[in-house]
Tab-separated table of C-alpha atoms in Angstrom:
chain	number	residue	atom	x	y	z
D	8	MET	CA	-0.481	-0.045	0.670
D	9	LYS	CA	2.896	2.662	0.769
D	10	THR	CA	4.423	1.074	-2.350
D	11	ILE	CA	1.972	2.588	-4.437
D	12	LYS	CA	1.338	6.128	-2.563
D	13	ARG	CA	5.577	6.682	-2.949
D	14	LEU	CA	4.955	5.347	-6.607
D	15	ALA	CA	2.498	7.884	-7.790
D	16	LEU	CA	3.864	10.208	-5.137
D	17	SER	CA	7.325	9.985	-7.547
D	18	LEU	CA	5.060	10.276	-10.948
D	19	GLY	CA	3.282	13.620	-9.924
D	20	LEU	CA	6.513	15.244	-9.329
D	21	GLY	CA	7.873	13.964	-12.670
D	22	LEU	CA	5.401	16.244	-13.792
D	23	GLY	CA	6.999	19.228	-13.390
D	24	VAL	CA	6.727	21.743	-16.054
D	25	PRO	CA	8.922	25.023	-15.949
D	26	ALA	CA	7.398	27.392	-14.059
D	27	ALA	CA	7.358	30.300	-17.197
D	28	LEU	CA	4.783	27.675	-18.722
D	29	MET	CA	2.149	28.655	-16.061
D	30	ILE	CA	-0.561	30.809	-16.709
D	31	GLY	CA	-0.666	32.225	-13.520
D	32	THR	CA	-1.316	29.810	-11.517
D	33	THR	CA	-3.614	27.904	-13.082
D	34	GLY	CA	-0.781	25.991	-15.105
D	35	ALA	CA	-0.784	25.296	-18.564
D	36	LEU	CA	0.922	22.228	-20.281
D	37	ALA	CA	1.801	22.049	-23.970
D	38	ASN	CA	0.106	18.763	-25.532
D	39	SER	CA	3.461	16.726	-25.019
D	40	ASP	CA	2.345	17.448	-21.079
D	41	GLU	CA	-1.208	16.390	-21.738
D	42	ASP	CA	0.393	13.057	-23.938
D	43	LYS	CA	2.539	12.088	-20.441
D	44	PHE	CA	-0.628	12.478	-18.464
D	45	ALA	CA	-2.434	9.852	-20.257
D	46	ALA	CA	0.438	7.702	-20.072
D	47	TYR	CA	1.146	8.231	-16.388
D	48	ARG	CA	-2.988	7.461	-16.121
D	49	ASP	CA	-2.758	4.143	-17.514
D	50	ALA	CA	0.181	3.437	-15.482
D	51	LEU	CA	-2.061	3.741	-12.798
D	52	GLY	CA	-4.101	1.796	-14.185
D	53	ASP	CA	-7.311	1.465	-11.396
D	54	GLU	CA	-5.146	2.779	-8.928
D	55	ASN	CA	-6.194	5.666	-7.700
D	56	PRO	CA	-3.807	7.662	-5.134
D	57	GLY	CA	-6.794	9.567	-4.277
D	58	GLU	CA	-8.305	6.197	-2.485
D	59	PHE	CA	-5.600	6.833	0.244
D	60	PHE	CA	-6.745	9.799	1.232
D	61	ILE	CA	-10.077	8.705	1.831
D	62	ASP	CA	-8.396	5.891	3.572
D	63	ASP	CA	-7.062	8.179	6.095
D	64	GLY	CA	-9.926	10.473	5.858
D	65	LYS	CA	-12.179	8.112	7.124
D	66	LYS	CA	-10.191	7.749	10.481
D	67	PHE	CA	-10.101	10.877	11.269
D	68	PHE	CA	-13.952	11.568	10.901
D	69	HIS	CA	-14.344	7.567	13.209
D	70	GLU	CA	-11.978	7.804	15.656
D	71	LYS	CA	-11.519	10.202	18.842
D	72	ARG	CA	-9.273	12.718	18.799
D	73	GLY	CA	-8.359	16.908	19.317
D	74	PRO	CA	-9.059	18.872	23.022
D	75	LYS	CA	-12.395	16.932	23.726
D	76	ASN	CA	-11.579	13.671	22.217
D	77	GLU	CA	-14.273	13.290	20.197
D	78	ASN	CA	-15.271	11.731	16.815
D	79	LEU	CA	-17.644	13.461	14.126
D	80	GLU	CA	-20.364	11.155	14.241
D	81	LYS	CA	-22.924	13.113	15.379
D	82	CYS	CA	-21.671	16.105	12.684
D	83	ASP	CA	-25.248	16.560	10.486
D	84	PHE	CA	-24.605	17.230	7.443
D	85	GLY	CA	-28.257	18.067	6.108
D	86	LEU	CA	-29.390	14.826	6.192
D	87	GLY	CA	-28.978	14.340	10.092
D	88	PRO	CA	-26.147	13.554	12.620
D	89	GLY	CA	-23.998	10.950	11.326
D	90	VAL	CA	-25.656	10.563	8.018
D	91	LEU	CA	-23.286	10.161	5.277
D	92	LYS	CA	-24.777	8.981	2.325
D	93	GLY	CA	-25.714	11.298	-0.420
D	94	ALA	CA	-25.465	14.084	1.524
D	95	TYR	CA	-22.568	15.720	0.013
D	96	ALA	CA	-24.843	15.804	-3.061
D	97	GLN	CA	-26.539	18.488	-2.021
D	98	LEU	CA	-24.324	20.911	-0.475
D	99	PRO	CA	-23.618	23.767	-0.875
D	100	ARG	CA	-26.794	24.208	1.611
D	101	TYR	CA	-28.809	26.239	4.628
D	102	PHE	CA	-28.032	25.021	8.716
D	103	ALA	CA	-29.899	26.432	10.918
D	104	ASP	CA	-27.898	26.029	14.200
D	105	THR	CA	-24.991	27.773	12.165
D	106	GLY	CA	-27.248	29.936	10.271
D	107	LYS	CA	-25.728	30.204	7.209
D	108	VAL	CA	-24.974	28.291	3.880
D	109	GLU	CA	-22.218	25.958	4.481
D	110	THR	CA	-19.733	23.749	1.715
D	111	LEU	CA	-19.351	21.000	2.675
D	112	GLU	CA	-15.558	21.699	3.779
D	113	GLY	CA	-17.126	24.463	5.965
D	114	ARG	CA	-19.136	22.661	7.789
D	115	ILE	CA	-16.625	19.794	9.056
D	116	LEU	CA	-14.323	22.555	10.033
D	117	GLY	CA	-17.440	24.082	11.948
D	118	CYS	CA	-17.699	20.551	13.615
D	119	MET	CA	-14.284	20.192	14.274
D	120	VAL	CA	-14.191	23.426	16.069
D	121	LYS	CA	-17.612	22.661	17.995
D	122	LEU	CA	-17.796	19.201	18.748
D	123	GLN	CA	-13.743	18.651	19.090
D	124	GLY	CA	-12.330	21.106	20.725
D	125	PHE	CA	-9.851	22.086	17.501
D	126	LYS	CA	-8.612	25.196	17.117
D	127	GLU	CA	-10.114	27.229	13.854
D	128	GLU	CA	-7.064	28.230	12.807
D	129	ASP	CA	-4.642	24.843	13.359
D	130	VAL	CA	-7.146	23.439	11.291
D	131	LEU	CA	-6.763	25.747	8.504
D	132	LYS	CA	-2.674	26.600	8.762
D	133	MET	CA	-1.718	22.995	6.978
D	134	HIS	CA	-5.085	23.436	4.788
D	135	TYR	CA	-3.636	26.537	3.510
D	136	GLN	CA	0.018	25.655	3.027
D	137	ASN	CA	-0.351	23.003	1.213
D	138	ALA	CA	-1.961	24.613	-1.670
D	139	GLY	CA	0.715	25.472	-3.700
D	140	GLU	CA	2.217	23.570	-6.561
D	141	GLU	CA	3.483	20.363	-5.820
D	142	ASP	CA	3.430	20.183	-2.426
D	143	SER	CA	2.034	17.206	-1.282
D	144	ARG	CA	1.925	17.857	2.125
D	145	PRO	CA	-1.366	16.240	3.393
D	146	SER	CA	-4.170	18.191	4.635
D	147	GLU	CA	-6.719	16.270	7.573
D	148	LEU	CA	-9.220	18.384	6.507
D	149	ALA	CA	-9.430	17.767	2.462
D	150	ALA	CA	-9.012	14.342	3.165
D	151	ILE	CA	-12.155	13.999	5.414
D	152	THR	CA	-13.770	16.197	2.833
D	153	SER	CA	-13.117	13.769	0.369
D	154	TYR	CA	-14.192	10.731	2.247
D	155	ILE	CA	-17.046	12.075	2.803
D	156	ALA	CA	-17.863	13.422	-0.522
D	157	ALA	CA	-16.799	9.783	-1.546
D	158	GLN	CA	-20.308	8.687	0.230
D	159	SER	CA	-22.409	10.568	-2.823
D	160	ASN	CA	-20.802	8.562	-5.177
D	161	GLY	CA	-22.797	7.323	-8.331
D	162	LEU	CA	-25.528	10.374	-7.435
D	163	LYS	CA	-26.110	13.501	-9.090
D	164	PHE	CA	-25.993	16.997	-7.794
D	165	ASP	CA	-29.442	17.729	-6.600
D	166	VAL	CA	-28.072	21.522	-4.643
D	167	LYS	CA	-32.104	23.944	-3.714
D	168	LEU	CA	-32.662	26.819	-3.888
D	169	GLU	CA	-35.287	26.693	-0.953
D	170	HIS	CA	-33.890	29.064	1.706
D	171	ALA	CA	-34.274	32.761	1.653
D	172	ALA	CA	-30.067	32.390	2.388
D	173	GLU	CA	-29.784	30.110	-0.033
D	174	LYS	CA	-31.085	32.477	-2.445
D	175	ASN	CA	-29.411	34.750	-1.561
D	176	ALA	CA	-25.891	32.603	-1.699
D	177	TYR	CA	-27.082	31.755	-5.170
D	178	GLU	CA	-26.992	35.875	-5.461
D	179	MET	CA	-24.146	36.465	-4.292
D	180	GLY	CA	-22.050	33.845	-5.687
D	181	LYS	CA	-23.798	34.643	-9.213
D	182	LYS	CA	-22.524	38.945	-8.289
D	183	MET	CA	-18.542	36.210	-6.836
D	184	PHE	CA	-18.494	35.190	-10.246
D	185	TRP	CA	-19.348	37.957	-13.053
D	186	ARG	CA	-17.968	40.720	-10.759
D	187	ARG	CA	-14.776	41.992	-12.547
D	188	GLN	CA	-12.011	42.761	-9.519
D	189	GLY	CA	-8.707	42.129	-8.832
D	190	TRP	CA	-4.868	43.341	-10.104
D	191	MET	CA	-6.362	41.570	-13.590
D	192	ASP	CA	-9.111	43.438	-13.697
D	193	LEU	CA	-11.039	40.102	-14.684
D	194	SER	CA	-14.223	37.864	-13.387
D	195	CYS	CA	-14.567	34.631	-13.448
D	196	ALA	CA	-16.599	34.768	-16.062
D	197	ASP	CA	-14.556	36.393	-18.221
D	198	CYS	CA	-12.669	32.882	-18.565
D	199	HIS	CA	-15.670	30.394	-17.402
D	200	ALA	CA	-18.700	31.658	-19.214
D	201	ASN	CA	-19.083	32.271	-23.195
D	202	THR	CA	-15.773	29.894	-23.347
D	203	GLN	CA	-16.491	28.855	-26.635
D	204	GLY	CA	-12.849	29.673	-29.184
D	205	LYS	CA	-11.475	31.569	-25.976
D	206	LEU	CA	-8.229	30.368	-25.033
D	207	LEU	CA	-5.874	31.562	-22.600
D	208	ARG	CA	-1.773	30.902	-22.797
D	209	GLY	CA	-3.004	28.092	-25.023
D	210	VAL	CA	-5.671	26.548	-22.551
D	211	GLU	CA	-9.277	26.054	-23.217
D	212	LEU	CA	-11.741	27.077	-20.352
D	213	PRO	CA	-13.663	25.523	-19.290
D	214	ASP	CA	-17.455	26.880	-19.045
D	215	MET	CA	-18.458	27.381	-15.682
D	216	THR	CA	-22.129	28.361	-16.130
D	217	ALA	CA	-22.652	25.029	-19.307
D	218	PRO	CA	-24.470	22.210	-17.059
D	219	LYS	CA	-22.831	19.483	-19.042
D	220	THR	CA	-19.239	21.345	-18.454
D	221	ALA	CA	-20.098	22.491	-14.581
D	222	GLY	CA	-20.935	19.563	-13.651
D	223	LYS	CA	-18.090	16.858	-15.041
D	224	VAL	CA	-15.568	19.100	-13.486
D	225	MET	CA	-17.371	19.473	-9.936
D	226	THR	CA	-18.376	16.042	-9.779
D	227	ALA	CA	-14.648	15.373	-9.576
D	228	PHE	CA	-13.595	17.347	-6.729
D	229	PRO	CA	-11.893	16.328	-3.993
D	230	ALA	CA	-9.288	15.195	-7.018
D	231	TYR	CA	-5.941	13.617	-6.666
D	232	VAL	CA	-3.632	16.075	-8.636
D	233	LEU	CA	-1.096	14.010	-9.930
D	234	LYS	CA	1.504	17.299	-10.307
D	235	ASP	CA	0.803	18.090	-6.624
D	236	ALA	CA	0.510	14.266	-5.187
D	237	ASN	CA	-2.080	15.455	-3.413
D	238	VAL	CA	-5.984	15.701	-3.042
D	239	ARG	CA	-6.786	19.173	-3.808
D	240	THR	CA	-10.524	20.115	-2.990
D	241	GLN	CA	-13.862	22.691	-4.556
D	242	TRP	CA	-12.449	25.311	-2.142
D	243	TRP	CA	-8.512	24.892	-3.213
D	244	ARG	CA	-9.977	25.201	-6.642
D	245	ASN	CA	-11.698	28.380	-6.292
D	246	GLU	CA	-8.548	30.148	-5.116
D	247	ARG	CA	-6.358	28.593	-7.501
D	248	CYS	CA	-8.211	30.807	-9.607
D	249	VAL	CA	-8.775	33.607	-6.967
D	250	LEU	CA	-5.017	33.731	-6.489
D	251	ALA	CA	-4.335	34.060	-10.608
D	252	MET	CA	-6.796	37.084	-10.672
D	253	ARG	CA	-4.251	38.589	-8.177
D	254	LEU	CA	-7.243	38.544	-5.004
D	255	PRO	CA	-6.428	38.376	-1.481
D	256	TRP	CA	-6.537	35.141	-0.151
D	257	LEU	CA	-9.766	33.619	-0.241
D	258	LYS	CA	-10.985	31.574	3.020
D	259	THR	CA	-12.171	27.784	3.113
D	260	GLY	CA	-15.831	27.783	3.977
D	261	SER	CA	-16.342	31.867	4.079
D	262	GLU	CA	-19.400	33.066	2.902
D	263	LEU	CA	-18.170	33.817	-0.657
D	264	ASP	CA	-16.239	30.902	-1.143
D	265	ALA	CA	-20.124	28.839	-0.158
D	266	ALA	CA	-21.588	31.284	-2.577
D	267	LEU	CA	-19.688	30.961	-5.607
D	268	THR	CA	-19.470	27.186	-4.588
D	269	LEU	CA	-23.156	27.028	-4.547
D	270	TYR	CA	-23.405	28.801	-7.462
D	271	MET	CA	-21.945	26.475	-9.771
D	272	SER	CA	-23.481	23.873	-8.060
D	273	ILE	CA	-26.532	24.708	-9.471
D	274	PHE	CA	-25.499	24.529	-13.235
D	275	ALA	CA	-23.360	21.231	-11.889
D	276	SER	CA	-27.080	19.852	-11.341
D	277	GLN	CA	-28.715	20.534	-13.834
D	278	SER	CA	-26.820	18.020	-15.556
D	279	ASP	CA	-26.801	14.575	-15.718
D	280	GLU	CA	-22.721	13.572	-14.276
D	281	LYS	CA	-22.824	11.623	-11.074
D	282	ILE	CA	-20.443	12.847	-8.423
D	283	GLN	CA	-17.189	10.375	-9.342
D	284	VAL	CA	-14.305	11.070	-6.284
D	285	PRO	CA	-11.808	11.261	-5.522
D	286	GLY	CA	-11.413	12.416	-9.703
D	287	ILE	CA	-7.646	12.747	-11.143
D	288	LYS	CA	-6.577	15.722	-12.477
D	289	PRO	CA	-3.349	16.018	-14.166
D	290	ARG	CA	-2.484	19.895	-12.053
D	291	ALA	CA	-4.006	22.690	-11.436
G	8	MET	CA	-1.693	59.541	-36.565
G	9	LYS	CA	-4.351	58.554	-38.402
G	10	THR	CA	-3.250	54.961	-38.413
G	11	SER	CA	-3.178	55.271	-33.837
G	12	MET	CA	-6.692	56.384	-34.707
G	13	THR	CA	-7.635	53.125	-36.564
G	14	THR	CA	-6.445	51.529	-34.504
G	15	VAL	CA	-7.779	53.068	-31.123
G	16	GLY	CA	-11.607	52.134	-32.974
G	17	LEU	CA	-10.246	48.685	-34.168
G	18	THR	CA	-9.855	47.464	-30.432
G	19	LEU	CA	-12.992	49.740	-29.182
G	20	CYS	CA	-15.166	47.257	-31.321
G	21	LEU	CA	-13.234	44.229	-30.493
G	22	ALA	CA	-13.748	45.284	-26.910
G	23	LEU	CA	-17.048	45.640	-27.356
G	24	GLY	CA	-17.799	42.671	-29.299
G	25	ALA	CA	-16.098	40.793	-26.180
G	26	ALA	CA	-19.184	43.061	-24.118
G	27	HIS	CA	-22.128	42.037	-26.363
G	28	ALA	CA	-21.143	38.256	-26.014
G	29	GLN	CA	-21.325	38.632	-22.371
G	30	ASP	CA	-25.533	39.433	-22.332
G	31	LYS	CA	-26.156	36.223	-22.761
G	32	ALA	CA	-26.399	36.101	-18.993
G	33	PRO	CA	-29.137	38.034	-17.617
G	34	ASP	CA	-27.617	39.974	-14.305
G	35	TRP	CA	-24.569	39.742	-12.872
G	36	GLY	CA	-25.618	38.788	-9.271
G	37	ASP	CA	-27.316	42.830	-9.326
G	38	LYS	CA	-29.604	42.125	-7.007
G	39	ILE	CA	-26.664	41.940	-4.643
G	40	SER	CA	-25.932	45.978	-3.845
G	41	GLU	CA	-22.280	46.680	-3.463
G	42	GLU	CA	-22.585	47.408	-0.319
G	43	ALA	CA	-23.899	44.204	0.783
G	44	PHE	CA	-21.335	42.837	-1.574
G	45	LEU	CA	-18.101	44.231	0.168
G	46	LYS	CA	-19.911	42.992	3.360
G	47	ALA	CA	-19.299	39.750	2.707
G	48	ALA	CA	-16.291	40.187	1.239
G	49	LYS	CA	-14.189	42.133	4.168
G	50	GLU	CA	-15.492	38.369	6.414
G	51	SER	CA	-14.340	36.022	3.361
G	52	PHE	CA	-10.810	37.069	2.362
G	53	TYR	CA	-7.902	37.140	4.549
G	54	LEU	CA	-5.776	40.125	4.440
G	55	ASN	CA	-2.074	40.115	5.548
G	56	LYS	CA	-2.807	44.249	5.243
G	57	PRO	CA	-5.413	46.450	5.171
G	58	GLU	CA	-4.773	47.542	1.720
G	59	GLU	CA	-5.123	43.983	0.257
G	60	PHE	CA	-8.928	44.585	0.099
G	61	GLU	CA	-8.759	47.364	-2.659
G	62	ARG	CA	-8.071	45.291	-4.446
G	63	LEU	CA	-11.347	44.374	-4.367
G	64	ASN	CA	-12.849	47.722	-4.879
G	65	ASP	CA	-11.928	50.148	-7.595
G	66	PRO	CA	-13.854	53.061	-8.621
G	67	SER	CA	-13.887	52.326	-11.966
G	68	LEU	CA	-14.324	48.859	-12.092
G	69	ALA	CA	-17.345	49.706	-10.161
G	70	ILE	CA	-19.155	51.521	-12.789
G	71	CYS	CA	-17.358	48.734	-15.572
G	72	ASN	CA	-19.219	46.103	-12.716
G	73	ALA	CA	-22.963	48.247	-12.443
G	74	THR	CA	-23.126	48.571	-16.618
G	75	HIS	CA	-21.802	46.245	-17.510
G	76	ASN	CA	-19.252	47.210	-19.531
G	77	ARG	CA	-21.458	50.107	-20.908
G	78	PRO	CA	-20.103	53.653	-19.164
G	79	ASP	CA	-22.352	55.680	-20.745
G	80	ASP	CA	-20.477	59.177	-21.942
G	81	ALA	CA	-20.477	60.934	-18.808
G	82	GLN	CA	-19.073	57.504	-16.976
G	83	VAL	CA	-16.665	57.273	-19.803
G	84	LYS	CA	-15.168	60.714	-19.151
G	85	GLU	CA	-14.846	59.950	-15.299
G	86	ILE	CA	-13.012	56.669	-15.806
G	87	LEU	CA	-10.819	58.053	-18.857
G	88	GLY	CA	-9.902	61.077	-16.962
G	89	ARG	CA	-9.355	59.248	-13.685
G	90	GLU	CA	-7.184	56.458	-15.335
G	91	GLN	CA	-5.885	58.933	-17.679
G	92	ALA	CA	-3.939	61.147	-14.608
G	93	ALA	CA	-2.756	57.702	-12.771
G	94	ILE	CA	-0.225	57.222	-16.089
G	95	VAL	CA	3.650	57.578	-14.845
G	96	TYR	CA	6.046	58.322	-17.221
G	97	PRO	CA	10.035	57.059	-16.818
G	98	LYS	CA	11.782	59.832	-15.420
G	99	ASP	CA	14.090	60.032	-17.513
G	100	LYS	CA	11.112	60.651	-20.297
G	101	ALA	CA	12.340	57.811	-22.832
G	102	LEU	CA	9.389	55.795	-23.528
G	103	PHE	CA	11.557	53.242	-25.587
G	104	GLY	CA	13.701	51.137	-23.845
G	105	ASP	CA	15.270	47.818	-24.796
G	106	TRP	CA	13.769	44.746	-26.721
G	107	GLN	CA	15.044	41.931	-24.920
G	108	LYS	CA	14.223	42.851	-21.438
G	109	GLY	CA	10.817	43.593	-22.479
G	110	LYS	CA	10.708	39.902	-24.268
G	111	LYS	CA	11.322	39.328	-20.778
G	112	TRP	CA	8.612	40.470	-18.934
G	113	VAL	CA	5.903	39.943	-21.634
G	114	GLU	CA	6.923	36.578	-20.755
G	115	ASP	CA	6.807	35.836	-16.901
G	116	VAL	CA	3.914	35.408	-14.737
G	117	HIS	CA	5.329	36.277	-11.091
G	118	GLY	CA	3.364	39.261	-9.631
G	119	GLY	CA	1.225	40.382	-7.234
G	120	ARG	CA	0.211	36.912	-6.069
G	121	ILE	CA	-0.980	37.047	-2.377
G	122	GLY	CA	-1.889	34.396	0.316
G	123	TYR	CA	-1.945	32.934	3.517
G	124	PRO	CA	1.717	33.125	5.425
G	125	GLY	CA	3.440	30.272	4.625
G	126	PHE	CA	1.764	29.313	1.717
G	127	LEU	CA	5.245	29.117	-0.337
G	128	ASP	CA	3.554	29.998	-4.323
G	129	ALA	CA	2.583	33.825	-2.979
G	130	ASP	CA	5.224	36.065	-5.059
G	131	ASP	CA	8.266	37.717	-3.404
G	132	PRO	CA	7.705	41.381	-4.181
G	133	HIS	CA	11.545	41.902	-4.492
G	134	HIS	CA	11.039	40.237	-7.541
G	135	ALA	CA	10.559	42.244	-10.427
G	136	ASN	CA	7.202	41.133	-11.727
G	137	GLY	CA	6.545	40.398	-15.404
G	138	GLY	CA	3.120	40.785	-17.619
G	139	ASN	CA	1.737	37.618	-18.735
G	140	CYS	CA	0.488	38.810	-21.969
G	141	TYR	CA	0.470	35.454	-23.806
G	142	ALA	CA	-2.747	34.955	-21.549
G	143	CYS	CA	-4.190	36.505	-23.711
G	144	HIS	CA	-2.413	37.641	-26.853
G	145	ALA	CA	0.131	36.412	-29.451
G	146	ILE	CA	3.021	37.495	-29.948
G	147	ASP	CA	6.748	36.958	-30.650
G	148	PRO	CA	6.186	33.925	-33.460
G	149	ASN	CA	8.759	32.115	-31.882
G	150	PHE	CA	6.753	31.254	-28.573
G	151	PRO	CA	4.745	28.351	-28.321
G	152	GLN	CA	1.622	29.750	-26.575
G	153	ALA	CA	-0.893	31.880	-27.214
G	154	GLY	CA	-4.132	32.940	-25.680
G	155	ASN	CA	-6.544	34.672	-27.647
G	156	MET	CA	-8.879	37.072	-25.387
G	157	GLY	CA	-6.867	39.923	-27.095
G	158	PRO	CA	-5.725	40.677	-30.616
G	159	PRO	CA	-2.560	39.324	-31.914
G	160	LEU	CA	0.830	42.258	-31.527
G	161	THR	CA	2.687	40.009	-33.978
G	162	ASN	CA	4.239	42.333	-36.188
G	163	TYR	CA	2.780	45.053	-34.711
G	164	GLY	CA	5.610	46.965	-35.200
G	165	LYS	CA	6.350	45.671	-39.211
G	166	PHE	CA	3.527	47.711	-40.329
G	167	ARG	CA	3.261	51.016	-37.765
G	168	PRO	CA	5.518	53.828	-38.221
G	169	LYS	CA	7.444	54.311	-35.500
G	170	THR	CA	6.400	57.240	-34.559
G	171	GLU	CA	6.401	59.740	-31.366
G	172	ALA	CA	2.487	58.931	-31.156
G	173	MET	CA	2.748	55.774	-31.783
G	174	ILE	CA	5.437	54.931	-29.342
G	175	LYS	CA	2.585	57.169	-26.810
G	176	TYR	CA	0.093	55.010	-27.459
G	177	THR	CA	1.521	52.027	-26.668
G	178	TYR	CA	2.924	52.362	-23.693
G	179	ASP	CA	-0.806	54.595	-22.345
G	180	LYS	CA	-2.022	50.791	-23.473
G	181	VAL	CA	0.128	48.851	-22.175
G	182	TYR	CA	0.437	51.206	-18.547
G	183	ASN	CA	-3.161	51.391	-18.699
G	184	ALA	CA	-5.478	49.967	-20.989
G	185	LYS	CA	-8.368	51.436	-19.137
G	186	ALA	CA	-7.276	55.385	-19.802
G	187	SER	CA	-8.496	54.820	-23.647
G	188	ASN	CA	-10.948	52.051	-23.481
G	189	PRO	CA	-12.937	52.835	-20.069
G	190	CYS	CA	-13.735	49.261	-19.547
G	191	SER	CA	-11.481	46.717	-21.667
G	192	LEU	CA	-10.521	43.525	-20.940
G	193	MET	CA	-6.908	44.423	-20.549
G	194	PRO	CA	-5.718	44.492	-17.068
G	195	ARG	CA	-4.100	47.976	-16.250
G	196	TYR	CA	-0.661	46.873	-15.565
G	197	GLY	CA	0.948	50.702	-14.351
G	198	ASN	CA	2.469	51.200	-10.650
G	199	PRO	CA	1.560	50.344	-8.314
G	200	ARG	CA	0.183	47.092	-10.044
G	201	LEU	CA	2.456	44.919	-11.299
G	202	LEU	CA	5.309	46.757	-13.832
G	203	THR	CA	7.420	50.004	-13.595
G	204	PRO	CA	6.864	52.545	-15.954
G	205	GLU	CA	10.966	51.428	-17.284
G	206	GLN	CA	9.378	47.431	-17.450
G	207	VAL	CA	6.570	49.391	-19.805
G	208	ALA	CA	8.868	51.311	-22.649
G	209	ASP	CA	11.114	48.441	-22.404
G	210	ILE	CA	7.872	46.538	-23.402
G	211	VAL	CA	6.787	49.122	-25.931
G	212	ALA	CA	10.316	48.151	-27.833
G	213	PHE	CA	9.739	44.954	-28.021
G	214	LEU	CA	6.496	45.559	-30.063
G	215	LEU	CA	7.619	48.222	-32.150
G	216	ASP	CA	11.231	48.173	-32.783
G	217	PRO	CA	12.023	46.411	-36.210
G	218	ALA	CA	14.795	44.006	-34.904
G	219	SER	CA	12.551	42.302	-32.250
G	220	PRO	CA	11.419	38.923	-33.138
G	221	VAL	CA	7.832	40.444	-32.557
G	222	ASN	CA	8.729	41.939	-36.347
G	223	GLN	CA	10.764	39.243	-37.816
G	224	PRO	CA	9.741	36.565	-39.419
G	225	PRO	CA	9.590	33.283	-37.095
G	226	VAL	CA	12.937	30.975	-37.017
G	227	ASN	CA	12.219	28.049	-39.088
G	228	ALA	CA	11.318	24.922	-36.272
G	229	ALA	CA	13.611	22.476	-38.631
G	230	LYS	CA	16.415	21.945	-36.818
């Protein structure tokens, strides 16, 4: 088991690309690198190294940990305490106990603080510090997120706008997506809406407002990123583009992180794509 | 001068074309007020320094966002006035620098990325920044990648006279694209953002110097 993990790790690092070829932080690889990715995937066969992170996440979820020596089994992800099956497919959603619309990551973080007594900043430190390229240091929060998300494998996203707070979050997410901001003067929409024929430094841009594309993208996160030899969450994906826009650091589970994720999840919910995590991605 | 007017007209058309394409979207989250958004943003972003928040709150972009990139005449005047006044020229007034340095500034991606303390992909502010111009433009025909969100700049200087007006037009465009096109898709690069006046002058030379690879036939790929 360890051997496979190490093999995957070295494959991941082997994909290294000269920094000058990267677009901001969202990497552009030349075609030959795409071919290499296909070859690495073949070499991995049915092995997805992301599975090891899920095993870890399962352990972190069920074991008694933290200052309160508790596990996370009383955490409610929207379907009742401890109900994991299908929970991710309906997130983000409104939670009455916090009065907030929350993502899966944000909800787990809240439970780690409330139930287990962890300090928020201690949980987030590695989750944030390991977010760079080729950084394979694991984040516990990402592992737990992967474990719970995988309990929705085979299901479509079914995110709903029922509560007034969910409707407001959708509008807020829309604004975050379409608003031009940051030192690049760009919006997410400039690169991810009406993208037909648009290329960014040679890379085709996914249209996150097209249900099929949004479905394909979002059902693959958390994903194992080969270049990083690490498992990466939807928050991380949002932050990588926020970074390239030269915006400040987007906090995991914050109002705008949840709003943006909810906005894109509504498009994903209009597609027939099924959640299948961990996905595999060549790079950021 | 004539050439430069045509160019301005052409780029305005391109920019407006892009704006039209986006109008398939019914709104840009317009139900949420700027005030409500900025309040949410205050809670949602980690700031190393309070100034970082200014990146979310720019008066010219506020107009572009509110009008979906279609400012009215008074707003156009306001933006052009503010952005023209923001252009800074090199101390020696030389707007035409060294094309070999410009080649590097145009390619480089480094600059302006900020993050949580200890996050390793944040950019070192002591290191010279680049413009990542290939994200949106084809420029040097020998460079392997190009984007197409901006017009191709290959052969930019070939059919343009290297006049003072053309040098100034190019300098101003790269330093602050919103000084001539109020809601241009192109980022404003000038200080205090990514590029210094001297770097912009180097880029002007890269685009206009007849010796620059931008204005030369591509080096044959055959080895």
